[in-house]
Each structure stands twice: as C-alpha cells, then as structure tokens.
PDB file of C-alpha atoms and ligand atoms in Angstrom:
ATOM      1  CA  MET A 141      80.819  78.886  13.353  1.00 94.00           C
ATOM      2  CA  ARG A 142      83.672  79.293  15.938  1.00 97.00           C
ATOM      3  CA  HIS A 143      86.516  81.470  15.917  1.00 98.00           C
ATOM      4  CA  LEU A 144      90.503  81.561  17.237  1.00 98.00           C
ATOM      5  CA  MET A 145      91.122  85.030  18.109  1.00 98.00           C
ATOM      6  CA  SER A 146      93.782  84.053  21.231  1.00 97.00           C
ATOM      7  CA  PRO A 147      94.092  81.361  22.685  1.00 95.00           C
ATOM      8  CA  MET A 148      92.273  81.554  25.723  1.00 95.00           C
ATOM      9  CA  ASP A 149      89.477  80.557  22.950  1.00 97.00           C
ATOM     10  CA  PHE A 150      90.464  77.030  23.587  1.00 97.00           C
ATOM     11  CA  SER A 151      90.150  75.437  27.021  1.00 97.00           C
ATOM     12  CA  VAL A 152      93.129  73.623  28.303  1.00 97.00           C
ATOM     13  CA  GLU A 153      91.140  70.256  27.749  1.00 97.00           C
ATOM     14  CA  GLU A 154      90.645  71.832  24.058  1.00 97.00           C
ATOM     15  CA  LEU A 155      94.220  72.768  24.133  1.00 97.00           C
ATOM     16  CA  ASP A 156      94.830  69.432  24.882  1.00 97.00           C
ATOM     17  CA  GLU A 157      92.759  67.706  21.876  1.00 97.00           C
ATOM     18  CA  LEU A 158      94.287  69.803  20.057  1.00 98.00           C
ATOM     19  CA  LEU A 159      97.658  69.205  20.352  1.00 98.00           C
ATOM     20  CA  SER A 160      97.383  65.396  20.783  1.00 97.00           C
ATOM     21  CA  LEU A 161      95.700  65.707  16.434  1.00 98.00           C
ATOM     22  CA  ALA A 162      98.648  67.456  15.725  1.00 98.00           C
ATOM     23  CA  ASN A 163     100.747  64.699  17.077  1.00 97.00           C
ATOM     24  CA  ASP A 164      99.383  61.850  15.098  1.00 98.00           C
ATOM     25  CA  ILE A 165      98.964  64.205  12.357  1.00 98.00           C
ATOM     26  CA  GLU A 166     102.670  64.359  12.995  1.00 98.00           C
ATOM     27  CA  ASN A 167     102.834  60.357  13.247  1.00 98.00           C
ATOM     28  CA  ASN A 168     100.635  59.639  10.555  1.00 98.00           C
ATOM     29  CA  PRO A 169     100.359  62.392   7.666  1.00 98.00           C
ATOM     30  CA  ALA A 170      98.869  59.700   4.916  1.00 98.00           C
ATOM     31  CA  LYS A 171      95.594  59.560   7.456  1.00 98.00           C
ATOM     32  CA  TYR A 172      94.775  63.076   6.394  1.00 98.00           C
ATOM     33  CA  ALA A 173      95.823  63.423   3.422  1.00 98.00           C
ATOM     34  CA  HIS A 174      92.396  64.009   1.498  1.00 98.00           C
ATOM     35  CA  ALA A 175      90.313  65.304   4.978  1.00 98.00           C
ATOM     36  CA  CYS A 176      89.521  68.760   3.301  1.00 98.00           C
ATOM     37  CA  ALA A 177      89.087  67.883  -0.325  1.00 98.00           C
ATOM     38  CA  GLY A 178      86.643  70.754  -1.400  1.00 98.00           C
ATOM     39  CA  LYS A 179      87.661  72.948   0.895  1.00 98.00           C
ATOM     40  CA  LYS A 180      89.337  76.085   0.412  1.00 98.00           C
ATOM     41  CA  LEU A 181      90.723  78.515   2.973  1.00 98.00           C
ATOM     42  CA  ALA A 182      91.189  82.020   2.639  1.00 98.00           C
ATOM     43  CA  THR A 183      94.799  83.654   3.437  1.00 98.00           C
ATOM     44  CA  CYS A 184      93.240  87.496   3.942  1.00 97.00           C
ATOM     45  CA  PHE A 185      97.834  88.794   4.485  1.00 97.00           C
ATOM     46  CA  TYR A 186      97.387  93.168   5.051  1.00 97.00           C
ATOM     47  CA  GLU A 187     101.127  92.445   6.884  1.00 95.00           C
ATOM     48  CA  PRO A 188     104.174  90.653   5.835  1.00 92.00           C
ATOM     49  CA  SER A 189     104.191  86.836   6.456  1.00 94.00           C
ATOM     50  CA  THR A 190     106.863  83.769   5.149  1.00 93.00           C
ATOM     51  CA  ARG A 191     106.708  81.528   7.507  1.00 94.00           C
ATOM     52  CA  THR A 192     102.303  82.125   8.899  1.00 96.00           C
ATOM     53  CA  ARG A 193     101.152  82.212   5.359  1.00 97.00           C
ATOM     54  CA  LEU A 194     102.820  80.108   3.781  1.00 97.00           C
ATOM     55  CA  SER A 195     102.462  76.958   6.808  1.00 98.00           C
ATOM     56  CA  PHE A 196      98.658  77.917   6.696  1.00 98.00           C
ATOM     57  CA  GLU A 197      98.905  76.941   2.476  1.00 98.00           C
ATOM     58  CA  ALA A 198     101.009  74.518   3.329  1.00 98.00           C
ATOM     59  CA  ALA A 199      98.589  72.614   6.561  1.00 98.00           C
ATOM     60  CA  MET A 200      95.433  72.966   4.033  1.00 98.00           C
ATOM     61  CA  LEU A 201      97.282  71.555   1.057  1.00 98.00           C
ATOM     62  CA  ASN A 202      98.528  69.030   3.354  1.00 98.00           C
ATOM     63  CA  LEU A 203      94.984  68.347   3.941  1.00 98.00           C
ATOM     64  CA  GLY A 204      94.066  68.093   0.828  1.00 98.00           C
ATOM     65  CA  GLY A 205      92.029  71.293   0.236  1.00 98.00           C
ATOM     66  CA  ASN A 206      92.273  74.264  -1.872  1.00 98.00           C
ATOM     67  CA  VAL A 207      93.976  78.079  -1.265  1.00 98.00           C
ATOM     68  CA  LEU A 208      93.300  81.085  -2.142  1.00 98.00           C
ATOM     69  CA  GLY A 209      94.058  84.798  -0.977  1.00 96.00           C
ATOM     70  CA  PHE A 210      96.232  87.827  -1.048  1.00 96.00           C
ATOM     71  CA  HIS A 211      99.561  88.269   0.918  1.00 95.00           C
ATOM     72  CA  SER A 212      99.935  92.083   0.982  1.00 92.00           C
ATOM     73  CA  ALA A 213      96.770  95.200   1.739  1.00 92.00           C
ATOM     74  CA  ASP A 214      98.657  96.876  -1.571  1.00 89.00           C
ATOM     75  CA  SER A 215      97.774  93.687  -3.519  1.00 86.00           C
ATOM     76  CA  SER A 216      93.953  93.953  -2.005  1.00 88.00           C
ATOM     77  CA  SER A 217      90.516  96.180  -2.262  1.00 89.00           C
ATOM     78  CA  ALA A 218      91.859  97.566   1.138  1.00 90.00           C
ATOM     79  CA  ALA A 219      93.945  99.720  -0.941  1.00 87.00           C
ATOM     80  CA  LYS A 220      90.612 101.486  -2.641  1.00 90.00           C
ATOM     81  CA  GLY A 221      89.581 102.364   1.207  1.00 90.00           C
ATOM     82  CA  GLU A 222      87.132  99.177   1.324  1.00 92.00           C
ATOM     83  CA  SER A 223      86.652  97.639   5.430  1.00 94.00           C
ATOM     84  CA  VAL A 224      87.683  94.624   6.407  1.00 95.00           C
ATOM     85  CA  SER A 225      84.199  94.234   7.330  1.00 95.00           C
ATOM     86  CA  ASP A 226      83.249  94.252   4.024  1.00 95.00           C
ATOM     87  CA  THR A 227      85.996  92.070   2.149  1.00 95.00           C
ATOM     88  CA  ILE A 228      85.581  89.320   4.757  1.00 96.00           C
ATOM     89  CA  ARG A 229      81.299  89.424   4.293  1.00 96.00           C
ATOM     90  CA  VAL A 230      82.583  88.951   0.522  1.00 96.00           C
ATOM     91  CA  ILE A 231      85.367  86.256   0.912  1.00 97.00           C
ATOM     92  CA  SER A 232      82.932  84.284   3.201  1.00 97.00           C
ATOM     93  CA  SER A 233      80.880  83.052  -0.049  1.00 97.00           C
ATOM     94  CA  TYR A 234      84.499  82.390  -1.473  1.00 98.00           C
ATOM     95  CA  ALA A 235      85.855  80.236   0.831  1.00 98.00           C
ATOM     96  CA  ASP A 236      85.623  78.094   3.757  1.00 98.00           C
ATOM     97  CA  ILE A 237      88.070  78.972   6.963  1.00 98.00           C
ATOM     98  CA  CYS A 238      89.719  82.657   6.613  1.00 98.00           C
ATOM     99  CA  ALA A 239      93.203  83.440   8.321  1.00 98.00           C
ATOM    100  CA  ILE A 240      93.589  87.133   8.872  1.00 98.00           C
ATOM    101  CA  ARG A 241      96.821  89.055   9.981  1.00 98.00           C
ATOM    102  CA  HIS A 242      96.063  92.983  10.034  1.00 97.00           C
ATOM    103  CA  PRO A 243      98.586  95.209  11.640  1.00 96.00           C
ATOM    104  CA  LYS A 244      95.691  97.082  13.710  1.00 96.00           C
ATOM    105  CA  GLU A 245      94.916  95.471  17.395  1.00 97.00           C
ATOM    106  CA  GLY A 246      91.480  93.771  16.808  1.00 97.00           C
ATOM    107  CA  ALA A 247      91.372  93.656  13.251  1.00 97.00           C
ATOM    108  CA  ALA A 248      90.765  89.783  13.822  1.00 98.00           C
ATOM    109  CA  LEU A 249      87.814  90.265  16.062  1.00 98.00           C
ATOM    110  CA  VAL A 250      85.834  92.893  13.684  1.00 97.00           C
ATOM    111  CA  ALA A 251      86.022  90.093  10.446  1.00 97.00           C
ATOM    112  CA  SER A 252      84.518  87.604  12.771  1.00 98.00           C
ATOM    113  CA  GLN A 253      81.853  89.286  13.709  1.00 97.00           C
ATOM    114  CA  LYS A 254      81.060  90.212   9.995  1.00 94.00           C
ATOM    115  CA  SER A 255      82.400  86.749   8.971  1.00 97.00           C
ATOM    116  CA  GLY A 256      79.896  83.959   8.065  1.00 97.00           C
ATOM    117  CA  ILE A 257      83.373  81.220   7.834  1.00 98.00           C
ATOM    118  CA  PRO A 258      85.641  80.511  11.115  1.00 98.00           C
ATOM    119  CA  VAL A 259      87.555  83.230  11.134  1.00 98.00           C
ATOM    120  CA  ILE A 260      91.784  82.713  13.207  1.00 98.00           C
ATOM    121  CA  ASN A 261      93.962  85.362  13.826  1.00 98.00           C
ATOM    122  CA  ALA A 262      96.921  84.955  11.788  1.00 98.00           C
ATOM    123  CA  GLY A 263      98.707  88.462  14.227  1.00 98.00           C
ATOM    124  CA  ASP A 264      96.887  91.553  14.420  1.00 97.00           C
ATOM    125  CA  GLY A 265      99.180  94.311  15.723  1.00 95.00           C
ATOM    126  CA  GLY A 266     101.247  94.236  18.950  1.00 94.00           C
ATOM    127  CA  HIS A 267      98.496  92.629  20.314  1.00 96.00           C
ATOM    128  CA  GLN A 268      98.249  88.459  19.754  1.00 96.00           C
ATOM    129  CA  HIS A 269      99.123  85.787  17.435  1.00 98.00           C
ATOM    130  CA  PRO A 270      97.496  82.232  18.685  1.00 98.00           C
ATOM    131  CA  THR A 271      98.506  80.290  15.888  1.00 98.00           C
ATOM    132  CA  GLN A 272     102.097  81.120  16.754  1.00 98.00           C
ATOM    133  CA  THR A 273     101.346  79.894  19.898  1.00 98.00           C
ATOM    134  CA  LEU A 274     100.130  76.710  19.447  1.00 98.00           C
ATOM    135  CA  THR A 275     103.222  76.176  17.689  1.00 98.00           C
ATOM    136  CA  ASP A 276     105.355  76.875  20.526  1.00 98.00           C
ATOM    137  CA  LEU A 277     102.954  74.985  22.773  1.00 98.00           C
ATOM    138  CA  LEU A 278     103.275  72.006  20.239  1.00 98.00           C
ATOM    139  CA  THR A 279     106.789  72.235  20.286  1.00 98.00           C
ATOM    140  CA  ILE A 280     107.240  72.227  23.705  1.00 98.00           C
ATOM    141  CA  TYR A 281     104.936  69.813  24.141  1.00 97.00           C
ATOM    142  CA  SER A 282     106.322  67.576  21.844  1.00 97.00           C
ATOM    143  CA  LEU A 283     110.586  68.142  22.456  1.00 98.00           C
ATOM    144  CA  LYS A 284     109.972  68.581  27.001  1.00 97.00           C
ATOM    145  CA  GLY A 285     107.571  66.274  27.327  1.00 97.00           C
ATOM    146  CA  ARG A 286     105.555  68.702  29.192  1.00 97.00           C
ATOM    147  CA  LEU A 287     103.637  72.634  29.739  1.00 98.00           C
ATOM    148  CA  ASN A 288     103.737  72.868  33.987  1.00 98.00           C
ATOM    149  CA  ASN A 289     106.556  73.246  35.994  1.00 98.00           C
ATOM    150  CA  LEU A 290     108.674  75.672  33.586  1.00 98.00           C
ATOM    151  CA  LYS A 291     110.933  77.937  33.813  1.00 98.00           C
ATOM    152  CA  ILE A 292     110.379  80.412  31.006  1.00 98.00           C
ATOM    153  CA  GLY A 293     112.603  83.381  29.881  1.00 98.00           C
ATOM    154  CA  LEU A 294     111.036  85.580  27.883  1.00 98.00           C
ATOM    155  CA  CYS A 295     113.501  87.973  25.927  1.00 98.00           C
ATOM    156  CA  GLY A 296     113.287  90.691  23.762  1.00 98.00           C
ATOM    157  CA  ASP A 297     110.882  93.637  22.536  1.00 97.00           C
ATOM    158  CA  LEU A 298     108.267  91.968  25.216  1.00 98.00           C
ATOM    159  CA  LYS A 299     105.916  94.890  24.755  1.00 97.00           C
ATOM    160  CA  PHE A 300     105.014  95.269  21.074  1.00 96.00           C
ATOM    161  CA  GLY A 301     105.805  91.072  20.247  1.00 97.00           C
ATOM    162  CA  ARG A 302     102.557  89.422  19.733  1.00 97.00           C
ATOM    163  CA  THR A 303     103.777  86.083  20.515  1.00 98.00           C
ATOM    164  CA  VAL A 304     105.421  86.825  23.387  1.00 98.00           C
ATOM    165  CA  HIS A 305     101.730  88.258  24.501  1.00 97.00           C
ATOM    166  CA  SER A 306      99.786  85.195  23.607  1.00 97.00           C
ATOM    167  CA  LEU A 307     102.122  82.732  24.615  1.00 98.00           C
ATOM    168  CA  ILE A 308     102.125  83.914  28.713  1.00 98.00           C
ATOM    169  CA  HIS A 309      97.644  84.183  27.679  1.00 97.00           C
ATOM    170  CA  ALA A 310      98.552  80.525  27.189  1.00 97.00           C
ATOM    171  CA  LEU A 311     101.204  79.220  29.731  1.00 98.00           C
ATOM    172  CA  ILE A 312      99.361  80.914  33.116  1.00 97.00           C
ATOM    173  CA  ARG A 313      97.123  77.973  32.847  1.00 97.00           C
ATOM    174  CA  TYR A 314      99.627  75.553  33.504  1.00 97.00           C
ATOM    175  CA  PRO A 315     100.876  74.824  36.919  1.00 98.00           C
ATOM    176  CA  GLY A 316     104.303  75.159  38.006  1.00 98.00           C
ATOM    177  CA  ILE A 317     104.868  78.003  35.496  1.00 98.00           C
ATOM    178  CA  GLU A 318     106.810  80.770  36.377  1.00 98.00           C
ATOM    179  CA  PHE A 319     108.316  83.522  33.881  1.00 98.00           C
ATOM    180  CA  VAL A 320     111.470  85.638  33.666  1.00 98.00           C
ATOM    181  CA  LEU A 321     110.744  88.429  31.539  1.00 98.00           C
ATOM    182  CA  VAL A 322     113.888  89.775  29.836  1.00 98.00           C
ATOM    183  CA  SER A 323     114.390  93.310  28.272  1.00 98.00           C
ATOM    184  CA  PRO A 324     115.278  96.815  27.900  1.00 96.00           C
ATOM    185  CA  GLU A 325     113.538  98.989  30.649  1.00 96.00           C
ATOM    186  CA  GLU A 326     111.716 100.247  27.339  1.00 95.00           C
ATOM    187  CA  LEU A 327     110.580  97.244  25.782  1.00 97.00           C
ATOM    188  CA  ARG A 328     109.415  95.547  28.779  1.00 97.00           C
ATOM    189  CA  VAL A 329     105.420  93.424  29.330  1.00 97.00           C
ATOM    190  CA  PRO A 330     102.613  96.467  28.865  1.00 97.00           C
ATOM    191  CA  SER A 331     101.315  97.101  32.292  1.00 97.00           C
ATOM    192  CA  TYR A 332      97.992  95.620  31.483  1.00 96.00           C
ATOM    193  CA  ILE A 333      98.892  91.719  30.925  1.00 97.00           C
ATOM    194  CA  ARG A 334     101.646  92.389  34.580  1.00 97.00           C
ATOM    195  CA  THR A 335      98.183  93.309  36.373  1.00 97.00           C
ATOM    196  CA  ASP A 336      95.583  91.864  34.264  1.00 97.00           C
ATOM    197  CA  VAL A 337      97.381  88.359  33.735  1.00 97.00           C
ATOM    198  CA  LEU A 338     100.082  87.957  35.815  1.00 98.00           C
ATOM    199  CA  ASP A 339      99.163  89.233  38.639  1.00 98.00           C
ATOM    200  CA  ALA A 340      95.750  88.703  38.718  1.00 97.00           C
ATOM    201  CA  HIS A 341      97.055  85.144  38.272  1.00 97.00           C
ATOM    202  CA  GLN A 342      99.460  84.869  40.843  1.00 97.00           C
ATOM    203  CA  ILE A 343     102.168  83.858  37.984  1.00 98.00           C
ATOM    204  CA  PRO A 344     105.016  83.916  39.186  1.00 98.00           C
ATOM    205  CA  TYR A 345     107.749  86.558  37.923  1.00 98.00           C
ATOM    206  CA  HIS A 346     110.676  88.343  37.706  1.00 97.00           C
ATOM    207  CA  GLU A 347     111.880  91.289  35.059  1.00 98.00           C
ATOM    208  CA  MET A 348     115.672  91.450  34.397  1.00 97.00           C
ATOM    209  CA  GLU A 349     117.514  93.639  31.857  1.00 97.00           C
ATOM    210  CA  LYS A 350     120.687  90.973  31.224  1.00 97.00           C
ATOM    211  CA  LEU A 351     120.058  88.050  30.191  1.00 97.00           C
ATOM    212  CA  GLU A 352     123.359  86.852  31.323  1.00 97.00           C
ATOM    213  CA  ASP A 353     121.286  87.128  34.508  1.00 96.00           C
ATOM    214  CA  ALA A 354     118.192  84.882  33.948  1.00 96.00           C
ATOM    215  CA  ILE A 355     119.899  82.123  31.818  1.00 98.00           C
ATOM    216  CA  GLY A 356     121.523  79.673  33.958  1.00 98.00           C
ATOM    217  CA  ASP A 357     118.017  78.278  35.533  1.00 96.00           C
ATOM    218  CA  LEU A 358     115.646  78.504  32.526  1.00 98.00           C
ATOM    219  CA  ASP A 359     114.059  75.261  31.049  1.00 98.00           C
ATOM    220  CA  ILE A 360     113.043  77.816  28.134  1.00 98.00           C
ATOM    221  CA  LEU A 361     114.230  80.334  26.387  1.00 98.00           C
ATOM    222  CA  TYR A 362     111.859  82.325  23.801  1.00 98.00           C
ATOM    223  CA  MET A 363     114.017  84.879  21.683  1.00 98.00           C
ATOM    224  CA  THR A 364     112.510  87.460  19.709  1.00 98.00           C
ATOM    225  CA  ARG A 365     112.774  89.745  17.745  1.00 96.00           C
ATOM    226  CA  VAL A 366     112.672  93.902  18.439  1.00 96.00           C
ATOM    227  CA  GLN A 367     109.428  95.339  16.101  1.00 94.00           C
ATOM    228  CA  ARG A 368     110.728  97.565  13.801  1.00 94.00           C
ATOM    229  CA  GLU A 369     107.260  98.341  12.339  1.00 92.00           C
ATOM    230  CA  ARG A 370     105.647  99.037  15.457  1.00 92.00           C
ATOM    231  CA  PHE A 371     108.189 101.782  16.632  1.00 92.00           C
ATOM    232  CA  PHE A 372     107.180 105.362  16.533  1.00 87.00           C
ATOM    233  CA  ASN A 373     111.267 106.884  15.254  1.00 91.00           C
ATOM    234  CA  GLU A 374     113.996 104.799  13.538  1.00 94.00           C
ATOM    235  CA  GLU A 375     116.361 106.055  15.999  1.00 94.00           C
ATOM    236  CA  ASP A 376     115.216 103.876  18.941  1.00 91.00           C
ATOM    237  CA  TYR A 377     114.814 100.826  17.085  1.00 93.00           C
ATOM    238  CA  VAL A 378     118.292 101.324  16.130  1.00 92.00           C
ATOM    239  CA  ARG A 379     119.162 102.089  19.852  1.00 92.00           C
ATOM    240  CA  MET A 380     117.304  98.790  20.709  1.00 92.00           C
ATOM    241  CA  LYS A 381     117.956  96.231  17.821  1.00 93.00           C
ATOM    242  CA  ASP A 382     121.164  94.931  19.356  1.00 91.00           C
ATOM    243  CA  PHE A 383     120.100  95.135  23.031  1.00 93.00           C
ATOM    244  CA  TYR A 384     120.224  91.163  22.893  1.00 97.00           C
ATOM    245  CA  ILE A 385     122.323  88.681  20.833  1.00 97.00           C
ATOM    246  CA  LEU A 386     122.332  85.178  22.432  1.00 98.00           C
ATOM    247  CA  ASP A 387     125.957  83.567  21.092  1.00 98.00           C
ATOM    248  CA  LYS A 388     127.599  80.277  22.052  1.00 98.00           C
ATOM    249  CA  ALA A 389     129.863  82.201  25.546  1.00 98.00           C
ATOM    250  CA  LYS A 390     125.807  82.997  26.541  1.00 98.00           C
ATOM    251  CA  MET A 391     124.326  79.430  25.820  1.00 98.00           C
ATOM    252  CA  THR A 392     128.125  78.028  27.844  1.00 98.00           C
ATOM    253  CA  LEU A 393     125.490  79.457  31.032  1.00 98.00           C
ATOM    254  CA  ALA A 394     122.472  77.806  30.194  1.00 98.00           C
ATOM    255  CA  LYS A 395     121.721  74.025  31.051  1.00 98.00           C
ATOM    256  CA  GLU A 396     122.674  71.119  29.049  1.00 98.00           C
ATOM    257  CA  ASP A 397     118.575  70.992  27.790  1.00 98.00           C
ATOM    258  CA  MET A 398     117.672  74.017  28.347  1.00 98.00           C
ATOM    259  CA  LEU A 399     115.819  74.455  24.735  1.00 98.00           C
ATOM    260  CA  VAL A 400     115.794  78.149  22.685  1.00 98.00           C
ATOM    261  CA  LEU A 401     112.504  78.913  21.011  1.00 98.00           C
ATOM    262  CA  HIS A 402     112.189  81.972  18.553  1.00 98.00           C
ATOM    263  CA  PRO A 403     109.137  82.424  16.342  1.00 98.00           C
ATOM    264  CA  LEU A 404     111.393  83.754  13.509  1.00 98.00           C
ATOM    265  CA  PRO A 405     112.136  85.777  11.879  1.00 97.00           C
ATOM    266  CA  ARG A 406     115.652  85.871  13.546  1.00 97.00           C
ATOM    267  CA  VAL A 407     117.045  89.979  13.054  1.00 95.00           C
ATOM    268  CA  ASN A 408     120.849  89.503  15.149  1.00 95.00           C
ATOM    269  CA  GLU A 409     119.193  88.577  18.343  1.00 97.00           C
ATOM    270  CA  ILE A 410     120.444  84.530  18.254  1.00 98.00           C
ATOM    271  CA  SER A 411     123.749  84.674  16.175  1.00 98.00           C
ATOM    272  CA  VAL A 412     123.972  81.507  13.488  1.00 98.00           C
ATOM    273  CA  GLU A 413     126.525  80.534  15.269  1.00 97.00           C
ATOM    274  CA  ILE A 414     124.317  78.263  17.764  1.00 97.00           C
ATOM    275  CA  ASP A 415     122.066  76.857  15.186  1.00 98.00           C
ATOM    276  CA  ASP A 416     123.984  73.704  14.990  1.00 97.00           C
ATOM    277  CA  ASP A 417     123.375  73.411  19.365  1.00 98.00           C
ATOM    278  CA  PRO A 418     120.869  70.833  19.925  1.00 98.00           C
ATOM    279  CA  ARG A 419     119.463  73.270  22.416  1.00 98.00           C
ATOM    280  CA  ALA A 420     118.224  75.901  18.932  1.00 98.00           C
ATOM    281  CA  VAL A 421     114.951  74.283  18.188  1.00 98.00           C
ATOM    282  CA  TYR A 422     113.508  77.097  16.052  1.00 98.00           C
ATOM    283  CA  PHE A 423     113.821  75.520  12.836  1.00 98.00           C
ATOM    284  CA  LYS A 424     111.589  72.301  14.569  1.00 98.00           C
ATOM    285  CA  GLN A 425     109.483  74.535  15.484  1.00 98.00           C
ATOM    286  CA  ALA A 426     108.613  76.221  12.437  1.00 97.00           C
ATOM    287  CA  GLN A 427     107.607  72.899  11.340  1.00 97.00           C
ATOM    288  CA  TYR A 428     105.057  72.086  13.921  1.00 98.00           C
ATOM    289  CA  GLY A 429     103.770  75.201  12.741  1.00 98.00           C
ATOM    290  CA  VAL A 430     102.404  72.935  10.112  1.00 98.00           C
ATOM    291  CA  TYR A 431     100.986  70.163  11.739  1.00 98.00           C
ATOM    292  CA  VAL A 432      98.740  72.461  14.849  1.00 98.00           C
ATOM    293  CA  ARG A 433      97.521  73.938  11.794  1.00 98.00           C
ATOM    294  CA  MET A 434      96.273  71.191   9.955  1.00 98.00           C
ATOM    295  CA  ALA A 435      94.859  70.132  13.328  1.00 98.00           C
ATOM    296  CA  LEU A 436      93.221  73.592  13.862  1.00 98.00           C
ATOM    297  CA  ILE A 437      91.890  73.728  10.912  1.00 98.00           C
ATOM    298  CA  LEU A 438      90.390  70.560  11.218  1.00 98.00           C
ATOM    299  CA  THR A 439      89.392  71.273  14.507  1.00 98.00           C
ATOM    300  CA  LEU A 440      87.319  74.424  13.292  1.00 98.00           C
ATOM    301  CA  LEU A 441      85.654  72.891  10.553  1.00 98.00           C
ATOM    302  CA  GLY A 442      84.822  70.823  12.394  1.00 98.00           C
ATOM    303  CA  ILE A 443      86.039  67.839  10.308  1.00 98.00           C
ATOM    304  CA  GLN A 444      86.327  64.274  12.541  1.00 97.00           C
ATOM    305  CA  VAL A 445      89.471  61.535  10.964  1.00 96.00           C
ATOM    306  CA  ASP A 446      89.247  58.116  12.453  1.00 86.00           C
TER     307      ASP A 446
HETATM  308  C1  NCD B 739     106.007  86.721  14.333  1.00 81.95           C
HETATM  309  C2  NCD B 739     105.022  87.697  14.069  1.00 81.95           C
HETATM  310  O1  NCD B 739     104.537  88.410  12.960  1.00 81.95           O
HETATM  311  O2  NCD B 739     104.493  88.505  14.881  1.00 81.95           O
HETATM  312  N1  NCD B 739     106.237  85.747  12.869  1.00 81.95           N
HETATM  313  C3  NCD B 739     105.878  84.842  12.540  1.00 81.95           C
HETATM  314  O3  NCD B 739     104.777  84.700  12.981  1.00 81.95           O
HETATM  315  N2  NCD B 739     106.333  83.637  12.785  1.00 81.95           N
HETATM  316  C4  NCD B 739     107.339  87.186  15.219  1.00 81.95           C
HETATM  317  C5  NCD B 739     107.687  88.513  14.201  1.00 81.95           C
HETATM  318  O4  NCD B 739     106.980  89.116  13.442  1.00 81.95           O
HETATM  319  O5  NCD B 739     109.258  88.882  14.778  1.00 81.95           O
END
C-alpha cells in the first residue's frame, strides 16, 4: 500500500507517468468516467480549504466514485479529543482512500502509519503540500512544455508557505533549475531547506527582497499569500501582508512568456488588474488540480484504464 506524504515519494519517472496520465484524463475524460465505480474517497479536513478538498471530491466523482468526509475539526470527533490515529483507523473501514489536511506538521504521516488505506497528505501545517505540487508541475509542464531549464521565482511567505517547500523539493530533481527566492527577511525559506535541500544538491539560488529586481529574467513567477494563520501575532501579519503586490507596472518588466502561478487563495498579492493578462495562469492551474488528483487516486488505488 502506498501513501503520498511528500512529492519525493514519487521518483521522477513515476511523476512523468502521473503527469502523462493527467494529460490523458484531460483529453479523454469519458474513458475514465467509471474507473472508480464502487470506490470511496474520504476527505478529512481539520483546516479550511476550498480548492484542495473540492478538487479531490470532484476528481473522485469524475472517476465515478463516491466521497464522504468532514471539513473542519469542529465537525469531527477531534472536537471531543479523538486522536488522528484513531480517526484514520475507523475511516479505513469506511473508505478506500483518504485525503487529510491538518494544522500540525507530520499529522498525515502519523495517520498513514495507522491506516489500512492509502493516505494522501493534503497539507500538514507549514510543512508540505504534495498534491499542490503535482498541480504546479502539471501546470508548468502543460503550459511551458518542460520541467527542466527554468528560472523560477518564488515570492511571498517562503517561511510558512508549504506549497513552496514541496515545490522546491520536487523541482530540484530536474536539470537546469535555478531559484530566485523573493521574500522579506523575516519570511525567508527555512534554513533546513536552504542547507539540506538547495545547498546539498548544489542548486543555484539567489535571495532577494524586491520583486522588481527579480522579475525580469524569470520563466515562472510563483506568488504566495502571507500565511496569516501561522503567525504568532496579528501585528507581524499586518506589517507583512501587503509586502508584495504584483500589478501591471511590475508585469511590464517581465518576459513575454513568463507564467504567473499562485496556489490560491489570493489575498492582495496579485492585483485583479492582471487576471486577464495571458501570462496569469492561476485559475487554469486550479483546473489542472482536478486532473492530477484523478491521476493520483487511480495510481494509489492501482487502477489501470486501457
Ligand atoms: C494553499 C495551502 O493550503 O497551503 N492552498 C491550496 O491548497 N491551494 C496555499 C495557501 O493557503 O496559501
């Protein structure tokens, strides 16, 4: 039985297969419409979510399966003090596969150790968010045609932003990747990622504070919101929240074929005035999230469609 805790759980070859399955699903949806008939996906969300939970549910419904679950800790027995381990043991007898989101780092891993069904980490605190990374990789691959030889700017809350952490882990395995890490000093990428991931693999990167200085030679700009819920005090959040605002003026400095990605939700960091710019692909990105989650569910359940 296989779980997904981090994007590193798949080899580059397995990721290639998953992305081409997602492409096939996008192009031939009817072929997959009954692939999961009789199967159930449980979504166990202890933290708010729109895209991740609903795209998981849409993915399972598109595959002809069913969904069950809860969308807040308050509406589950966590409110009575039940542990994640006990909850997953029980859910293992109700469903065939489970996606879990939890505010604590490592919660999905703990769940997977007690689970009788495949567990997918749908976000664990400020740690990892592997299915957002699968979505990001599919978006870049589909719209840019490659995952190698890219200069990627990651901008915003690089400290608490789990999507950034997972994306860095995944991309370092492709040749010719260079990162520009754009953040205020207090929200830099955690030092364990700089030393154990970037330095350890000799990945070129620069750290900058001003987006204007970085944007000109990027192939991809990955914007993120400041993660309010992970700050220790509101004052710090208020000071940081509007540090970056990507607007038309900044976009004039960017290459004609640079893509702007964002895992969403957006707060103020991307002005709505650039939503119609063809380089702004974040809504398309959310759509790719469904195809890649369909591919992931099929892969973890070991279902092949000819
Ligand atoms: C992200 C998350 O939950 O980490 N959202 C998502 O899943 N698309 C990003 C965020 O909340 O900022």
